[in-house]
Amino acid sequence: MSQVPQRQGRRRVKHDVESGAPFTGERNLSMDIVIRPGALTNASSPGYHNKGILLDVTHADPQAQVHLRNGSATSDGIAAQASEARKRQHYARPGHVSFDERRFKLTTLAVESFGRLGEEGYEFIDELATHAVGGRDGGTMALKGVFKERLLQIVSVATQVAISRRVQRYKLALRGRQDAENRRTRSTSDQSTPMIWGWSVDAS
């Protein structure tokens, strides 16, 4: 996902990956992607134009029970909205903001399993595309649309790759547990039931 700020044609966006630098008073916190203040000089929104961006990338599964209970089966974007709110509560809850809000803007790029983004994610993609074409007056709407489509494709591919890898890791872990259980079962069986000429004999 860190490829997203990089692929801006000739306009490279200065950023850091897995950085804890903005959290001066919180040693245990880090952010997935930190876009440095002033890096998005062509963005249209003052929050993006003047500040650095703390981009938290997260996956939201609309089929998870916690989201289904909140209506994700019938309303678009429920899972992504919940993830945005959860991240905001984690990093910037009322009375305890873990970074300097004068210098940084917190943005959550919440991607649902089927590719839908949350409102903050779509806003980030829009501002990044605006910056890439040189601002509102620096490029045509068609060119901005091309950049947005490319960025959304990158996000979509990265999401599917991440989900696939997670499933593969789960399958490998499950297979490892099953193999260990089978070894324990065979070991117990060998100790309690001696074998004579291939026949099981009751040790009692």
Coordinates of C-alpha atoms in Angstrom, one line a residue:
M1 CA 0.0 0.0 0.0
S2 CA 3.0 2.3 0.4
Q3 CA 3.2 2.4 -3.4
V4 CA 0.2 4.7 -3.5
P5 CA 2.0 8.0 -2.6
Q6 CA 4.9 7.0 -4.8
R7 CA 3.1 6.5 -8.1
Q8 CA 2.3 10.1 -9.0
G9 CA 4.0 10.4 -12.3
R10 CA 6.9 12.8 -11.9
R11 CA 5.5 14.3 -8.7
R12 CA 7.0 12.1 -6.0
V13 CA 5.5 12.5 -2.6
K14 CA 7.9 12.5 0.3
H15 CA 6.8 10.0 2.9
D16 CA 7.9 7.5 5.5
V17 CA 6.7 4.0 6.2
E18 CA 5.9 2.6 9.7
S19 CA 7.1 5.8 11.3
G20 CA 6.6 6.8 15.0
A21 CA 8.2 10.2 14.5
P22 CA 4.9 12.2 14.8
F23 CA 4.1 10.6 18.1
T24 CA 6.6 12.4 20.3
G25 CA 4.9 11.5 23.6
E26 CA 3.8 8.0 22.6
R27 CA 6.7 5.5 22.2
N28 CA 4.5 2.6 21.3
L29 CA 2.6 4.2 18.4
S30 CA 3.6 4.2 14.8
M31 CA 1.8 5.1 11.6
D32 CA 1.6 3.0 8.4
I33 CA 2.5 6.0 6.1
V34 CA 3.5 9.5 7.1
I35 CA 3.4 12.0 4.3
R36 CA 5.6 14.9 5.4
P37 CA 4.2 18.4 5.9
G38 CA 4.2 20.4 2.7
A39 CA 4.5 17.3 0.5
L40 CA 1.1 17.7 -1.1
T41 CA 1.5 21.4 -2.1
N42 CA -1.0 21.0 -5.0
A43 CA -3.8 19.5 -2.9
S44 CA -7.0 21.6 -2.9
S45 CA -8.0 21.1 0.8
P46 CA -6.1 23.3 3.3
G47 CA -5.8 20.2 5.6
Y48 CA -3.9 18.4 2.9
H49 CA -2.1 21.4 1.4
N50 CA -0.6 22.7 4.6
K51 CA -0.3 19.6 6.9
G52 CA 1.4 16.3 6.9
I53 CA -0.8 13.3 6.5
L54 CA -0.9 10.4 9.0
L55 CA -2.3 7.6 6.8
D56 CA -3.5 4.6 8.6
V57 CA -4.3 1.7 6.2
T58 CA -6.8 -0.9 7.5
H59 CA -8.9 -3.7 6.2
A60 CA -12.6 -3.9 7.0
D61 CA -14.6 -7.0 6.4
P62 CA -18.3 -6.3 5.8
Q63 CA -19.1 -9.9 6.4
A64 CA -17.7 -9.9 10.0
Q65 CA -20.4 -10.3 12.6
V66 CA -19.6 -7.0 14.3
H67 CA -20.3 -5.2 11.0
L68 CA -23.3 -7.3 10.1
R69 CA -24.9 -6.3 13.4
N70 CA -24.5 -2.7 12.4
G71 CA -26.2 -3.1 9.0
S72 CA -23.3 -3.8 6.6
A73 CA -25.4 -6.3 4.7
T74 CA -27.9 -3.6 3.6
S75 CA -25.9 -0.3 3.8
D76 CA -22.8 0.5 1.8
G77 CA -19.6 1.5 3.6
I78 CA -20.7 0.6 7.1
A79 CA -17.6 -1.5 7.8
A80 CA -15.3 1.2 6.5
Q81 CA -17.0 3.9 8.5
A82 CA -16.7 1.9 11.7
S83 CA -13.0 1.4 11.0
E84 CA -12.5 5.1 10.5
A85 CA -14.2 5.8 13.8
R86 CA -12.2 3.2 15.6
K87 CA -8.8 4.6 14.3
R88 CA -9.9 8.1 15.3
Q89 CA -10.7 6.9 18.8
H90 CA -7.3 5.2 19.0
Y91 CA -5.1 8.1 17.9
A92 CA -7.2 11.2 18.5
R93 CA -9.9 10.6 21.1
P94 CA -11.3 13.7 22.8
G95 CA -8.9 14.9 25.5
H96 CA -6.0 12.7 24.3
V97 CA -4.6 13.4 20.9
S98 CA -1.3 11.6 20.3
F99 CA 0.1 13.9 17.7
D100 CA 0.4 17.6 16.9
E101 CA -2.9 18.5 15.0
R102 CA -1.4 21.8 13.9
R103 CA 1.2 19.9 11.8
F104 CA -0.6 16.6 10.9
K105 CA -4.0 15.4 9.7
L106 CA -5.1 11.9 10.6
T107 CA -6.6 10.0 7.6
T108 CA -7.8 6.4 7.7
L109 CA -7.7 4.5 4.4
A110 CA -10.2 1.8 5.3
V111 CA -10.6 -0.7 2.5
E112 CA -13.5 -3.2 2.6
S113 CA -13.0 -6.7 1.3
F114 CA -14.8 -6.0 -2.0
G115 CA -12.9 -2.8 -2.7
R116 CA -15.1 -0.1 -1.3
L117 CA -13.3 2.7 0.6
G118 CA -14.5 4.9 3.5
E119 CA -15.2 8.6 3.0
E120 CA -11.7 9.5 4.3
G121 CA -10.1 7.1 1.9
Y122 CA -12.0 8.5 -1.1
E123 CA -11.1 12.0 0.0
F124 CA -7.4 11.1 0.2
I125 CA -7.4 9.5 -3.2
D126 CA -9.0 12.6 -4.7
E127 CA -6.5 15.0 -3.0
L128 CA -3.6 12.8 -4.1
A129 CA -4.9 12.9 -7.7
T130 CA -5.3 16.7 -7.5
H131 CA -1.7 17.0 -6.4
A132 CA -0.5 14.7 -9.2
V133 CA -2.0 16.9 -11.9
G134 CA -0.7 20.1 -10.4
G135 CA -3.7 21.3 -8.5
R136 CA -7.2 22.3 -9.6
D137 CA -6.0 24.5 -12.3
G138 CA -2.9 22.5 -13.3
G139 CA -4.5 19.7 -15.2
T140 CA -7.7 18.7 -16.9
M141 CA -10.5 16.8 -15.1
A142 CA -9.9 13.9 -17.5
L143 CA -6.3 13.6 -16.5
K144 CA -7.2 13.7 -12.8
G145 CA -9.8 11.0 -13.5
V146 CA -7.0 8.8 -15.0
F147 CA -4.9 9.3 -11.9
K148 CA -7.8 8.5 -9.5
E149 CA -8.6 5.3 -11.5
R150 CA -5.0 4.2 -11.4
L151 CA -4.7 4.9 -7.6
L152 CA -7.9 2.9 -7.0
Q153 CA -6.6 0.0 -9.0
I154 CA -3.4 0.0 -6.9
V155 CA -5.4 0.0 -3.7
S156 CA -7.7 -2.8 -5.0
V157 CA -4.8 -5.1 -6.1
A158 CA -2.9 -4.5 -2.9
T159 CA -6.0 -5.4 -0.9
Q160 CA -6.7 -8.6 -2.7
V161 CA -3.0 -9.6 -2.4
A162 CA -3.1 -8.9 1.3
I163 CA -6.3 -10.9 1.8
S164 CA -4.8 -13.8 -0.2
R165 CA -1.7 -13.8 1.9
R166 CA -3.6 -13.7 5.1
V167 CA -5.7 -16.7 4.1
Q168 CA -2.6 -18.6 3.1
R169 CA -0.9 -17.9 6.4
Y170 CA -4.1 -19.1 8.2
K171 CA -4.1 -22.3 6.2
L172 CA -0.5 -23.0 6.9
A173 CA -1.0 -22.3 10.6
L174 CA -4.0 -24.6 10.7
R175 CA -2.1 -27.3 8.9
G176 CA 0.7 -27.0 11.4
R177 CA -1.7 -27.3 14.4
Q178 CA -3.3 -30.4 12.8
D179 CA 0.0 -32.0 12.1
A180 CA 1.1 -31.4 15.7
E181 CA -2.2 -32.9 17.0
N182 CA -1.8 -36.0 14.8
R183 CA 1.8 -36.5 16.1
R184 CA 0.5 -36.3 19.7
T185 CA -2.3 -38.7 19.0
R186 CA 0.1 -41.3 17.4
S187 CA 2.5 -40.9 20.2
T188 CA -0.2 -41.6 22.8
S189 CA -1.5 -44.5 20.9
D190 CA 1.9 -46.1 20.5
Q191 CA 2.6 -45.8 24.3
S192 CA -0.8 -47.2 25.5
T193 CA -1.4 -50.0 22.9
P194 CA 1.5 -52.3 22.1
M195 CA 1.5 -54.0 18.7
I196 CA 2.1 -57.7 18.2
W197 CA 2.4 -59.1 14.7
G198 CA 0.4 -56.0 13.5
W199 CA -2.5 -56.6 15.9
S200 CA -3.6 -54.1 18.5
V201 CA -3.6 -55.7 22.0
D202 CA -5.3 -54.4 25.0
A203 CA -2.5 -53.6 27.5
S204 CA -4.7 -54.3 30.4

